[in-house]
Tab-separated table of C-alpha atoms in Angstrom:
chain	number	residue	atom	x	y	z
A	1	MET	CA	0.000	0.000	0.000
A	2	SER	CA	2.850	2.409	0.864
A	3	ARG	CA	4.374	1.971	-2.605
A	4	ASP	CA	1.019	2.652	-4.276
A	5	VAL	CA	0.655	5.908	-2.328
A	6	THR	CA	4.213	6.951	-3.203
A	7	VAL	CA	3.714	6.191	-6.908
A	8	ALA	CA	0.406	8.095	-6.966
A	9	THR	CA	2.047	11.122	-5.340
A	10	ILE	CA	4.954	11.054	-7.792
A	11	ARG	CA	2.670	10.823	-10.819
A	12	ARG	CA	0.522	13.704	-9.580
A	13	ARG	CA	3.578	15.886	-9.034
A	14	LEU	CA	5.083	15.029	-12.421
A	15	ALA	CA	1.815	16.020	-14.087
A	16	GLU	CA	1.994	19.433	-12.379
A	17	GLU	CA	5.616	20.193	-13.304
A	18	VAL	CA	6.504	22.670	-16.052
A	19	GLY	CA	9.873	22.536	-17.802
A	20	ARG	CA	11.026	19.041	-16.875
A	21	LEU	CA	13.865	17.769	-19.098
A	22	ASP	CA	12.738	14.228	-19.934
A	23	LYS	CA	15.540	12.182	-21.400
A	24	HIS	CA	16.423	8.593	-22.323
A	25	ALA	CA	20.066	7.681	-21.840
A	26	PRO	CA	22.066	4.459	-21.380
A	27	TRP	CA	23.609	5.598	-18.071
A	28	ARG	CA	21.345	6.992	-15.369
A	29	VAL	CA	22.245	8.438	-11.992
A	30	ALA	CA	19.941	8.950	-9.024
A	31	LEU	CA	20.054	12.641	-8.080
A	32	ALA	CA	18.808	12.671	-4.502
A	33	TYR	CA	17.870	15.330	-1.971
A	34	PRO	CA	17.801	14.296	1.727
A	35	SER	CA	14.626	16.281	2.467
A	36	PRO	CA	11.099	15.945	1.036
A	37	TYR	CA	10.139	17.057	-2.482
A	38	ARG	CA	8.709	20.404	-1.324
A	39	THR	CA	12.134	21.404	0.018
A	40	GLY	CA	14.343	19.795	-2.611
A	41	MET	CA	12.468	21.334	-5.531
A	42	SER	CA	13.010	24.785	-3.990
A	43	SER	CA	16.798	24.272	-4.134
A	44	LEU	CA	18.359	26.123	-7.054
A	45	GLY	CA	21.649	24.237	-6.650
A	46	PHE	CA	19.917	20.843	-6.844
A	47	LEU	CA	18.037	21.869	-9.990
A	48	GLN	CA	21.175	23.331	-11.566
A	49	ILE	CA	22.966	19.975	-11.233
A	50	TYR	CA	19.887	18.193	-12.612
A	51	LYS	CA	20.040	20.465	-15.653
A	52	SER	CA	23.799	19.891	-16.107
A	53	ILE	CA	23.378	16.119	-16.079
A	54	GLN	CA	20.440	16.241	-18.503
A	55	HIS	CA	22.564	18.234	-20.952
A	56	GLU	CA	25.389	15.658	-20.855
A	57	PRO	CA	25.330	13.183	-23.797
A	58	ASP	CA	24.456	9.560	-22.901
A	59	MET	CA	23.752	10.481	-19.254
A	60	ALA	CA	20.516	11.227	-17.410
A	61	ALA	CA	19.373	12.098	-13.888
A	62	ASP	CA	16.439	10.522	-12.077
A	63	ARG	CA	15.396	12.676	-9.108
A	64	ALA	CA	14.675	11.230	-5.653
A	65	PHE	CA	13.676	12.757	-2.323
A	66	LEU	CA	13.133	11.759	1.272
A	67	PRO	CA	9.564	10.377	1.410
A	68	ASP	CA	6.890	12.639	2.855
A	69	ASP	CA	5.875	11.894	6.447
A	70	GLU	CA	2.366	10.937	5.370
A	71	HIS	CA	3.770	8.073	3.285
A	72	GLY	CA	4.719	6.303	6.504
A	73	PRO	CA	8.023	5.252	8.086
A	74	ARG	CA	8.409	2.224	5.797
A	75	ALA	CA	8.025	4.090	2.520
A	76	VAL	CA	10.761	3.180	0.042
A	77	PRO	CA	12.148	6.196	-1.877
A	78	LEU	CA	11.534	5.894	-5.626
A	79	THR	CA	13.005	8.024	-8.377
A	80	TYR	CA	10.534	10.349	-10.045
A	81	GLU	CA	11.575	9.744	-13.635
A	82	SER	CA	11.780	5.930	-13.506
A	83	LEU	CA	9.917	4.821	-10.339
A	84	ARG	CA	12.935	2.731	-9.373
A	85	PRO	CA	14.488	2.243	-5.905
A	86	LEU	CA	17.802	3.985	-5.307
A	87	ARG	CA	19.707	0.731	-4.802
A	88	ASP	CA	19.206	-0.004	-8.548
A	89	TYR	CA	21.482	2.873	-9.591
A	90	PRO	CA	25.276	2.792	-9.990
A	91	VAL	CA	25.593	6.258	-8.410
A	92	ILE	CA	23.498	8.240	-5.957
A	93	ALA	CA	24.453	11.926	-6.109
A	94	MET	CA	23.194	13.928	-3.129
A	95	SER	CA	22.922	17.661	-2.660
A	96	VAL	CA	23.184	18.699	1.008
A	97	ALA	CA	22.346	22.260	2.009
A	98	TYR	CA	22.952	22.362	5.750
A	99	GLU	CA	23.971	20.305	8.764
A	100	LEU	CA	20.597	19.023	9.953
A	101	GLU	CA	20.009	17.316	6.604
A	102	THR	CA	22.639	14.770	7.632
A	103	ALA	CA	19.850	12.795	9.321
A	104	GLY	CA	17.989	12.796	6.012
A	105	ILE	CA	20.947	11.043	4.363
A	106	VAL	CA	20.751	8.243	6.930
A	107	ARG	CA	16.989	7.888	6.517
A	108	LEU	CA	17.112	8.029	2.721
A	109	LEU	CA	19.813	5.360	2.418
A	110	GLU	CA	18.391	3.015	5.034
A	111	ALA	CA	14.882	3.280	3.585
A	112	SER	CA	16.444	2.272	0.258
A	113	GLY	CA	18.093	-0.818	1.750
A	114	ILE	CA	21.578	0.735	1.547
A	115	LYS	CA	23.979	0.776	4.488
A	116	PRO	CA	24.747	4.407	5.331
A	117	LEU	CA	28.371	3.931	6.459
A	118	ARG	CA	30.692	3.923	3.485
A	119	GLU	CA	32.999	1.160	4.777
A	120	GLU	CA	30.013	-1.197	5.176
A	121	ARG	CA	29.119	-0.983	1.485
A	122	SER	CA	30.615	-3.167	-1.226
A	123	SER	CA	31.301	-2.637	-4.914
A	124	ARG	CA	27.811	-4.026	-5.582
A	125	ASP	CA	26.225	-1.055	-3.783
A	126	PRO	CA	25.670	2.378	-5.353
A	127	PHE	CA	28.531	4.850	-5.184
A	128	ILE	CA	27.479	7.707	-2.871
A	129	LEU	CA	28.554	11.124	-4.143
A	130	ALA	CA	27.800	14.243	-2.074
A	131	GLY	CA	27.950	17.963	-2.745
A	132	GLY	CA	25.952	21.111	-2.177
A	133	PRO	CA	26.133	24.347	-0.155
A	134	LEU	CA	27.347	22.552	2.986
A	135	THR	CA	30.698	21.899	1.290
A	136	ASN	CA	31.509	25.627	1.496
A	137	SER	CA	31.742	25.252	5.255
A	138	ASN	CA	32.259	21.817	6.828
A	139	PRO	CA	31.325	18.611	5.004
A	140	LEU	CA	33.467	16.401	7.272
A	141	PRO	CA	30.433	14.745	8.963
A	142	LEU	CA	29.345	13.641	5.467
A	143	ALA	CA	32.586	11.662	5.164
A	144	ALA	CA	30.966	8.942	7.267
A	145	PHE	CA	28.496	8.288	4.438
A	146	ALA	CA	29.859	9.591	1.130
A	147	ASP	CA	32.446	7.796	-0.983
A	148	ALA	CA	33.400	11.160	-2.491
A	149	ILE	CA	32.394	14.788	-1.944
A	150	VAL	CA	32.458	17.560	-4.560
A	151	MET	CA	33.645	20.742	-2.847
A	152	GLY	CA	32.073	24.097	-3.660
A	153	GLU	CA	30.547	25.107	-6.992
A	154	ALA	CA	29.714	21.905	-8.853
A	155	ASP	CA	28.028	23.399	-11.949
A	156	THR	CA	30.404	21.501	-14.275
A	157	LEU	CA	32.565	19.555	-11.823
A	158	ALA	CA	29.692	17.241	-10.875
A	159	VAL	CA	29.372	16.006	-14.456
A	160	GLU	CA	33.152	15.575	-14.712
A	161	VAL	CA	33.064	13.371	-11.606
A	162	LEU	CA	30.123	11.379	-12.976
A	163	ARG	CA	32.041	10.740	-16.199
A	164	ILE	CA	34.896	9.269	-14.159
A	165	LEU	CA	32.480	7.043	-12.249
A	166	ARG	CA	30.823	5.899	-15.477
A	167	ASP	CA	34.043	5.190	-17.365
A	168	THR	CA	36.280	3.714	-14.646
A	169	PRO	CA	36.097	-0.111	-14.439
A	170	SER	CA	36.197	-0.540	-10.640
A	171	ARG	CA	35.237	1.333	-7.484
A	172	GLU	CA	38.810	1.360	-6.176
A	173	ALA	CA	40.133	2.714	-9.457
A	174	ALA	CA	37.401	5.370	-9.440
A	175	LEU	CA	38.314	6.409	-5.903
A	176	ASP	CA	41.964	6.704	-6.931
A	177	ALA	CA	41.038	8.800	-9.967
A	178	LEU	CA	38.721	11.068	-7.994
A	179	ALA	CA	41.345	11.575	-5.290
A	180	LYS	CA	43.555	13.118	-7.995
A	181	THR	CA	40.739	15.342	-9.290
A	182	PRO	CA	40.938	18.946	-8.012
A	183	HIS	CA	38.226	19.944	-5.537
A	184	VAL	CA	37.039	16.362	-4.952
A	185	PHE	CA	37.312	15.050	-1.380
A	186	VAL	CA	37.692	11.264	-1.091
A	187	PRO	CA	37.594	10.371	2.632
A	188	SER	CA	39.123	6.916	2.172
A	189	ARG	CA	42.133	8.502	0.454
A	190	HIS	CA	42.368	11.973	2.009
A	191	GLY	CA	41.421	11.275	5.624
A	192	ALA	CA	40.284	14.608	7.082
A	193	SER	CA	42.366	16.752	4.688
A	194	MET	CA	39.831	18.483	2.474
A	195	PRO	CA	40.805	20.028	-0.871
A	196	GLY	CA	39.940	23.579	-1.845
A	197	ILE	CA	36.518	24.792	-2.913
A	198	ALA	CA	35.744	24.785	-6.643
A	199	GLN	CA	34.695	27.896	-8.546
A	200	CYS	CA	32.856	27.593	-11.838
A	201	ASP	CA	33.611	29.763	-14.859
A	202	ASP	CA	31.776	33.085	-14.650
A	203	GLU	CA	30.592	32.568	-18.229
A	204	LEU	CA	28.405	29.718	-16.949
A	205	LEU	CA	26.479	31.999	-14.603
A	206	PRO	CA	23.681	32.341	-13.731
A	207	ALA	CA	22.223	29.144	-12.391
A	208	TRP	CA	18.509	28.863	-13.138
A	209	ALA	CA	15.919	26.225	-12.393
A	210	PRO	CA	14.397	24.446	-15.392
A	211	ILE	CA	11.402	23.066	-13.472
A	212	ARG	CA	8.506	24.960	-11.931
A	213	THR	CA	5.969	23.206	-9.750
A	214	PRO	CA	3.149	24.258	-7.401
A	215	ASP	CA	4.055	21.623	-4.811
A	216	THR	CA	7.061	23.375	-3.254
A	217	GLU	CA	7.911	25.976	-0.647
A	218	LEU	CA	8.263	28.428	-3.565
A	219	SER	CA	5.141	27.471	-5.496
A	220	ASN	CA	5.389	27.831	-9.314
A	221	MET	CA	8.366	30.162	-8.959
A	222	PHE	CA	11.098	30.397	-11.588
A	223	LEU	CA	14.427	30.637	-9.729
A	224	ILE	CA	17.437	32.441	-11.164
A	225	GLU	CA	20.685	33.880	-9.791
A	226	THR	CA	21.379	37.577	-10.030
A	227	GLU	CA	24.876	37.184	-8.629
A	228	ARG	CA	27.034	34.593	-6.924
A	229	GLY	CA	28.979	35.209	-3.754
A	230	CYS	CA	29.107	38.422	-1.780
A	231	SER	CA	31.239	41.547	-1.520
A	232	ARG	CA	30.659	41.947	2.213
A	233	GLY	CA	32.743	40.684	5.108
A	234	CYS	CA	30.162	39.537	7.659
A	235	THR	CA	32.122	37.608	10.263
A	236	TYR	CA	29.566	34.795	10.674
A	237	CYS	CA	28.815	34.110	6.995
A	238	VAL	CA	30.254	31.311	4.868
A	239	MET	CA	29.538	33.263	1.666
A	240	ARG	CA	31.551	36.341	2.678
A	241	ARG	CA	33.815	38.158	0.208
A	242	SER	CA	36.780	35.829	0.877
A	243	THR	CA	34.834	32.839	-0.523
A	244	ASN	CA	35.492	32.173	-4.218
A	245	GLY	CA	36.559	35.672	-5.127
A	246	GLY	CA	33.664	37.590	-3.666
A	247	MET	CA	30.633	38.787	-5.591
A	248	ARG	CA	30.253	37.911	-9.294
A	249	ILE	CA	27.470	39.886	-10.918
A	250	VAL	CA	25.270	38.575	-13.740
A	251	PRO	CA	24.373	41.259	-16.318
A	252	LYS	CA	20.791	42.515	-16.177
A	253	GLU	CA	20.157	41.653	-19.836
A	254	LYS	CA	21.278	38.046	-19.319
A	255	ILE	CA	19.000	37.613	-16.301
A	256	LEU	CA	15.947	39.053	-18.041
A	257	GLY	CA	16.659	37.095	-21.226
A	258	LEU	CA	16.616	33.749	-19.415
A	259	ILE	CA	13.265	34.242	-17.694
A	260	PRO	CA	10.459	32.448	-19.592
A	261	GLU	CA	7.713	34.683	-20.935
A	262	ASP	CA	5.031	32.545	-19.271
A	263	ALA	CA	6.651	32.693	-15.802
A	264	ARG	CA	4.558	34.822	-13.454
A	265	ARG	CA	6.418	34.239	-10.184
A	266	ILE	CA	10.150	34.970	-10.234
A	267	GLY	CA	12.644	34.245	-7.462
A	268	LEU	CA	15.887	36.252	-7.651
A	269	VAL	CA	18.467	34.223	-5.766
A	270	GLY	CA	21.876	34.997	-4.284
A	271	ALA	CA	23.751	35.819	-1.112
A	272	ALA	CA	23.447	39.564	-1.785
A	273	VAL	CA	20.712	40.100	-4.376
A	274	SER	CA	20.004	43.688	-3.310
A	275	ASP	CA	23.685	44.565	-3.910
A	276	HIS	CA	23.262	44.008	-7.668
A	277	PRO	CA	23.831	47.452	-9.258
A	278	LYS	CA	20.801	47.034	-11.555
A	279	ILE	CA	18.449	45.342	-9.095
A	280	VAL	CA	15.837	48.109	-9.092
A	281	GLU	CA	15.664	48.034	-12.893
A	282	ILE	CA	15.370	44.230	-12.890
A	283	VAL	CA	12.551	44.206	-10.345
A	284	ARG	CA	10.650	47.028	-12.036
A	285	THR	CA	10.978	45.456	-15.497
A	286	LEU	CA	9.602	42.154	-14.197
A	287	ALA	CA	6.805	43.909	-12.320
A	288	GLU	CA	5.801	45.748	-15.491
A	289	ARG	CA	5.606	42.356	-17.226
A	290	GLY	CA	3.004	41.403	-14.623
A	291	CYS	CA	5.342	39.221	-12.585
A	292	GLU	CA	5.375	38.707	-8.844
A	293	VAL	CA	9.011	38.909	-7.711
A	294	GLY	CA	10.721	37.576	-4.603
A	295	LEU	CA	14.298	38.315	-3.508
A	296	SER	CA	16.301	35.944	-1.316
A	297	SER	CA	18.167	38.767	0.435
A	298	LEU	CA	17.417	42.438	1.096
A	299	ARG	CA	20.009	44.613	2.840
A	300	PRO	CA	18.584	47.650	4.676
A	301	ASP	CA	21.392	49.972	3.547
A	302	LYS	CA	20.401	49.279	-0.067
A	303	LEU	CA	16.706	50.092	0.331
A	304	SER	CA	15.747	53.311	-1.410
A	305	ASP	CA	12.337	54.839	-2.058
A	306	GLU	CA	12.583	53.737	-5.687
A	307	PHE	CA	13.589	50.195	-4.679
A	308	VAL	CA	10.749	49.748	-2.173
A	309	GLY	CA	8.320	51.183	-4.721
A	310	ALA	CA	9.478	48.586	-7.260
A	311	LEU	CA	9.087	45.817	-4.667
A	312	LYS	CA	5.542	46.963	-3.930
A	313	LEU	CA	4.750	46.954	-7.656
A	314	ALA	CA	6.187	43.407	-7.842
A	315	GLY	CA	3.791	42.111	-5.191
A	316	TYR	CA	5.641	42.616	-1.912
A	317	ARG	CA	3.235	42.881	1.009
A	318	THR	CA	5.835	42.600	3.767
A	319	LEU	CA	9.167	44.417	3.612
A	320	THR	CA	11.677	41.859	4.879
A	321	THR	CA	15.240	42.829	5.673
A	322	ALA	CA	18.082	42.050	8.071
A	323	MET	CA	18.582	43.680	11.462
A	324	ASP	CA	21.378	41.139	12.078
A	325	GLY	CA	22.231	41.757	15.746
A	326	THR	CA	20.408	42.901	18.849
A	327	SER	CA	22.388	46.151	19.184
A	328	GLU	CA	24.756	48.467	17.361
A	329	ARG	CA	27.646	46.969	19.338
A	330	VAL	CA	26.715	43.422	18.292
A	331	ARG	CA	26.372	44.500	14.679
A	332	GLU	CA	29.934	45.807	14.869
A	333	ILE	CA	31.053	42.342	16.041
A	334	LEU	CA	29.274	40.856	13.035
A	335	ASP	CA	30.773	43.505	10.704
A	336	ARG	CA	27.337	44.377	9.348
A	337	ARG	CA	26.496	47.632	7.585
A	338	ALA	CA	22.922	47.787	8.883
A	339	ARG	CA	22.545	50.870	11.033
A	340	ILE	CA	19.682	52.354	13.009
A	341	ARG	CA	19.105	55.014	10.360
A	342	HIS	CA	18.776	52.356	7.633
A	343	LEU	CA	16.163	50.400	9.573
A	344	GLU	CA	14.237	53.538	10.495
A	345	ARG	CA	14.239	54.611	6.861
A	346	ALA	CA	13.051	51.141	5.807
A	347	ALA	CA	10.091	51.377	8.206
A	348	GLU	CA	9.179	54.810	6.835
A	349	MET	CA	9.247	53.501	3.264
A	350	ALA	CA	7.228	50.389	4.134
A	351	ARG	CA	4.518	52.654	5.562
A	352	LYS	CA	4.717	55.083	2.651
A	353	HIS	CA	4.236	52.308	0.090
A	354	GLY	CA	1.348	50.697	1.926
A	355	MET	CA	3.048	47.557	3.179
A	356	PRO	CA	1.143	46.306	6.224
A	357	ARG	CA	4.238	45.188	8.155
A	358	MET	CA	8.008	44.880	8.179
A	359	LYS	CA	9.890	41.721	9.076
A	360	LEU	CA	13.395	41.852	10.505
A	361	TYR	CA	15.813	38.928	10.731
A	362	LEU	CA	18.419	38.826	13.462
A	363	MET	CA	20.628	36.460	15.417
A	364	ILE	CA	20.702	36.008	19.164
A	365	GLY	CA	23.498	34.520	21.252
A	366	VAL	CA	26.235	36.224	19.224
A	367	PRO	CA	29.675	36.123	20.941
A	368	GLY	CA	29.986	39.097	23.284
A	369	GLU	CA	26.236	39.723	23.429
A	370	GLU	CA	24.783	40.568	26.845
A	371	ASP	CA	21.355	41.294	28.302
A	372	VAL	CA	21.886	45.023	27.757
A	373	ASP	CA	22.056	44.361	24.018
A	374	VAL	CA	18.723	42.556	24.153
A	375	ASP	CA	17.276	45.513	26.074
A	376	GLU	CA	18.542	47.878	23.374
A	377	CYS	CA	16.760	45.722	20.796
A	378	VAL	CA	13.527	45.957	22.796
A	379	ARG	CA	13.715	49.755	22.946
A	380	PHE	CA	14.539	50.139	19.273
A	381	VAL	CA	11.898	47.716	17.978
A	382	THR	CA	9.306	49.347	20.246
A	383	GLU	CA	10.060	52.724	18.630
A	384	LEU	CA	10.067	51.171	15.156
A	385	SER	CA	6.675	49.540	15.736
A	386	GLN	CA	5.133	53.008	16.002
A	387	GLN	CA	5.931	53.448	12.294
A	388	VAL	CA	4.767	50.012	11.027
A	389	PRO	CA	3.874	46.647	12.636
A	390	ILE	CA	7.056	44.619	13.202
A	391	ALA	CA	7.732	40.879	13.085
A	392	LEU	CA	11.069	39.471	14.220
A	393	GLY	CA	12.497	36.261	12.756
A	394	ILE	CA	15.265	35.076	15.056
A	395	ALA	CA	17.933	32.407	14.680
A	396	PRO	CA	20.430	31.462	17.398
A	397	PHE	CA	24.009	32.170	16.342
A	398	CYS	CA	25.770	29.034	15.069
A	399	PRO	CA	29.552	29.196	14.479
A	400	LYS	CA	30.555	27.901	11.036
A	401	ARG	CA	33.926	26.841	9.702
A	402	ASN	CA	35.569	29.059	7.074
A	403	THR	CA	34.389	32.218	8.856
A	404	PRO	CA	36.172	34.591	11.281
A	405	LEU	CA	33.805	33.449	14.062
A	406	ALA	CA	34.473	29.754	13.402
A	407	HIS	CA	36.012	29.237	16.848
A	408	ALA	CA	33.485	31.276	18.789
A	409	PRO	CA	31.358	29.321	21.283
A	410	PHE	CA	27.707	28.470	20.878
A	411	ALA	CA	26.059	30.514	23.627
A	412	GLY	CA	24.226	27.556	25.152
A	413	ILE	CA	20.597	26.508	25.018
A	414	ASP	CA	19.700	28.013	28.387
A	415	VAL	CA	21.375	31.326	27.546
A	416	VAL	CA	19.654	31.585	24.164
A	417	ASN	CA	16.259	30.703	25.609
A	418	ALA	CA	16.678	33.211	28.457
A	419	ARG	CA	17.490	36.006	26.003
A	420	LEU	CA	14.595	35.038	23.777
A	421	GLU	CA	12.255	35.164	26.750
A	422	ARG	CA	13.660	38.570	27.737
A	423	LEU	CA	13.007	39.788	24.198
A	424	ARG	CA	9.471	38.363	24.104
A	425	ARG	CA	8.568	39.908	27.459
A	426	GLY	CA	9.928	43.280	26.447
A	427	LEU	CA	8.098	43.274	23.114
A	428	LYS	CA	4.829	41.689	24.210
A	429	GLY	CA	2.019	43.471	22.401
A	430	ARG	CA	4.525	45.485	20.343
A	431	ALA	CA	6.045	42.964	17.925
A	432	ASP	CA	5.599	39.368	16.815
A	433	VAL	CA	8.694	37.430	17.947
A	434	ARG	CA	9.428	34.009	16.420
A	435	SER	CA	12.604	31.980	16.681
A	436	THR	CA	14.049	28.742	15.440
A	437	SER	CA	14.785	26.193	18.164
A	438	ALA	CA	17.769	26.767	20.432
A	439	LYS	CA	18.046	23.010	20.930
A	440	TRP	CA	18.301	22.275	17.228
A	441	ALA	CA	20.692	25.195	16.785
A	442	TRP	CA	22.962	23.392	19.256
A	443	VAL	CA	22.741	20.189	17.191
A	444	GLU	CA	23.605	22.228	14.103
A	445	ALA	CA	26.554	23.806	15.917
A	446	VAL	CA	27.987	20.414	16.934
A	447	LEU	CA	27.830	19.197	13.341
A	448	ALA	CA	29.122	22.503	11.955
A	449	GLN	CA	32.283	22.111	14.033
A	450	GLY	CA	32.448	18.321	13.959
A	451	GLY	CA	34.082	15.631	11.903
A	452	GLU	CA	33.361	12.134	10.700
A	453	ALA	CA	32.736	10.870	14.248
A	454	GLU	CA	29.896	13.368	14.710
A	455	GLY	CA	28.434	12.196	11.416
A	456	ARG	CA	28.471	8.614	12.650
A	457	ALA	CA	26.758	9.702	15.847
A	458	VAL	CA	23.834	10.954	13.747
A	459	ILE	CA	23.044	7.314	12.907
A	460	GLU	CA	22.703	6.551	16.614
A	461	ALA	CA	20.412	9.557	17.072
A	462	VAL	CA	18.235	8.613	14.089
A	463	HIS	CA	17.913	5.015	15.307
A	464	ALA	CA	16.912	6.313	18.746
A	465	GLY	CA	13.990	8.226	17.250
A	466	GLY	CA	15.626	11.447	16.020
A	467	ALA	CA	14.328	13.692	18.824
A	468	PHE	CA	16.598	16.247	20.480
A	469	ALA	CA	17.187	13.963	23.483
A	470	ALA	CA	18.541	11.308	21.129
A	471	TYR	CA	21.037	13.789	19.661
A	472	LYS	CA	22.062	14.979	23.102
A	473	ARG	CA	22.896	11.397	24.108
A	474	ALA	CA	24.623	10.651	20.809
A	475	PHE	CA	26.774	13.803	20.995
A	476	GLU	CA	27.617	13.480	24.675
A	477	ALA	CA	31.154	12.296	23.911
A	478	PHE	CA	31.863	15.392	21.797
A	479	THR	CA	30.496	18.140	24.064
A	480	PRO	CA	32.399	19.215	27.184
A	481	LYS	CA	30.471	19.607	30.412
A	482	LYS	CA	31.971	23.041	31.068
A	483	PRO	CA	32.982	25.805	28.647
A	484	LYS	CA	36.610	25.799	27.550
A	485	LYS	CA	38.742	28.574	26.149
A	486	SER	CA	38.020	28.373	22.450
A	487	LEU	CA	35.459	25.982	21.044
A	488	SER	CA	32.876	25.181	23.698
A	489	ILE	CA	29.583	23.863	22.402
A	490	VAL	CA	27.539	23.146	25.483
A	491	ALA	CA	24.000	21.818	25.700
A	492	SER	CA	21.725	22.137	28.668
A	493	ALA	CA	18.028	21.528	28.534
């Protein structure tokens, strides 16, 4: 019965897709995403690799996703294009966006009858290839599962690796060949020494998604890059200017020329979309075509009256931007350009252009933050709420490798929750305050700083039910009881 439900869901979704690149080829790879379809099909990187494989002669990609919860715990993942189980494929290529999707890898492989640990698989099992945004920071926990990992921008490198896997006669020979390939991390050959991050040719930009579908987080939206990378130096961000040469801008004419005439919802994607020098012209042109436009990032210092007016014309109902830290002092620690005057001006423009509210994103638990910083946030947001209703979207600070704050401590679950409660009390009746979980931010922080052993511990947590308590037990060996000088990631519940 579970298979029948899965097949029916797949067929319904395929019927709703626009732009799919159907292809027959002698060599097929399973292109998998370790989260459900709704999430995976909102990933521009995943869809870019799908497109690259479909354009390669004699090679094709069959997409697969973690089964939806309603399909039941015993649902076997099937590929969308061929309705085949993943164990039937010579290669399973996975795109991993962030640390908590590591559990999805375990679930996806085990549900497919494949042992998740790489050393427990034989040459008769599929080759597990990993890549995705997580490789810009710390993919070491993935080394427990992946036979090889493509580091960084895989626009063309992924296909190069797949050619090696297709044309090399044995798994061991393929591992040897991949270990000599720049930007490919082979744990069994390299240990914990990761190669550098790949950068694709600028001529290949932008990435754009060939498939639109209503059954995603970004329903029926055509996704396209406006730029890649960032010119800013935010101390917490993996995509800061030191990553892959900083910001690489796609010309306005190229962006507009790639957008299908029938697309009515457009997602402009990038780490710093509002820093594009022609962004106002792009948004206004699309709005005048009758398109609804969404931007993945809006910086308050870039918001002008003309820009906000274009956003309103393009369907924006809530002006969403980044406040970043709880106070001016904390924003200095983060090296952010957002200033009080920028946020005040943004609120004025939201009101002027008839937007019913403004949403601000910020982090809490940043190194050096104190209660007085939270109190400053309360006072400022209270004043701002007199201009326009305010909603706060809060994420606990999580230190990431390849950033200046890589060795900063996670504040601690109790500390984060106490500051969140202080913020909620202070803003009760004045602003809507919502936060991601401090407990799961701690899990993310352990994996963000961890290695292969932490990846293996995820299996234990998944087998124990996957709740936070299971992760706390599984990670107990890696988390000191008391803070230490540099890297102290402490949980308390």
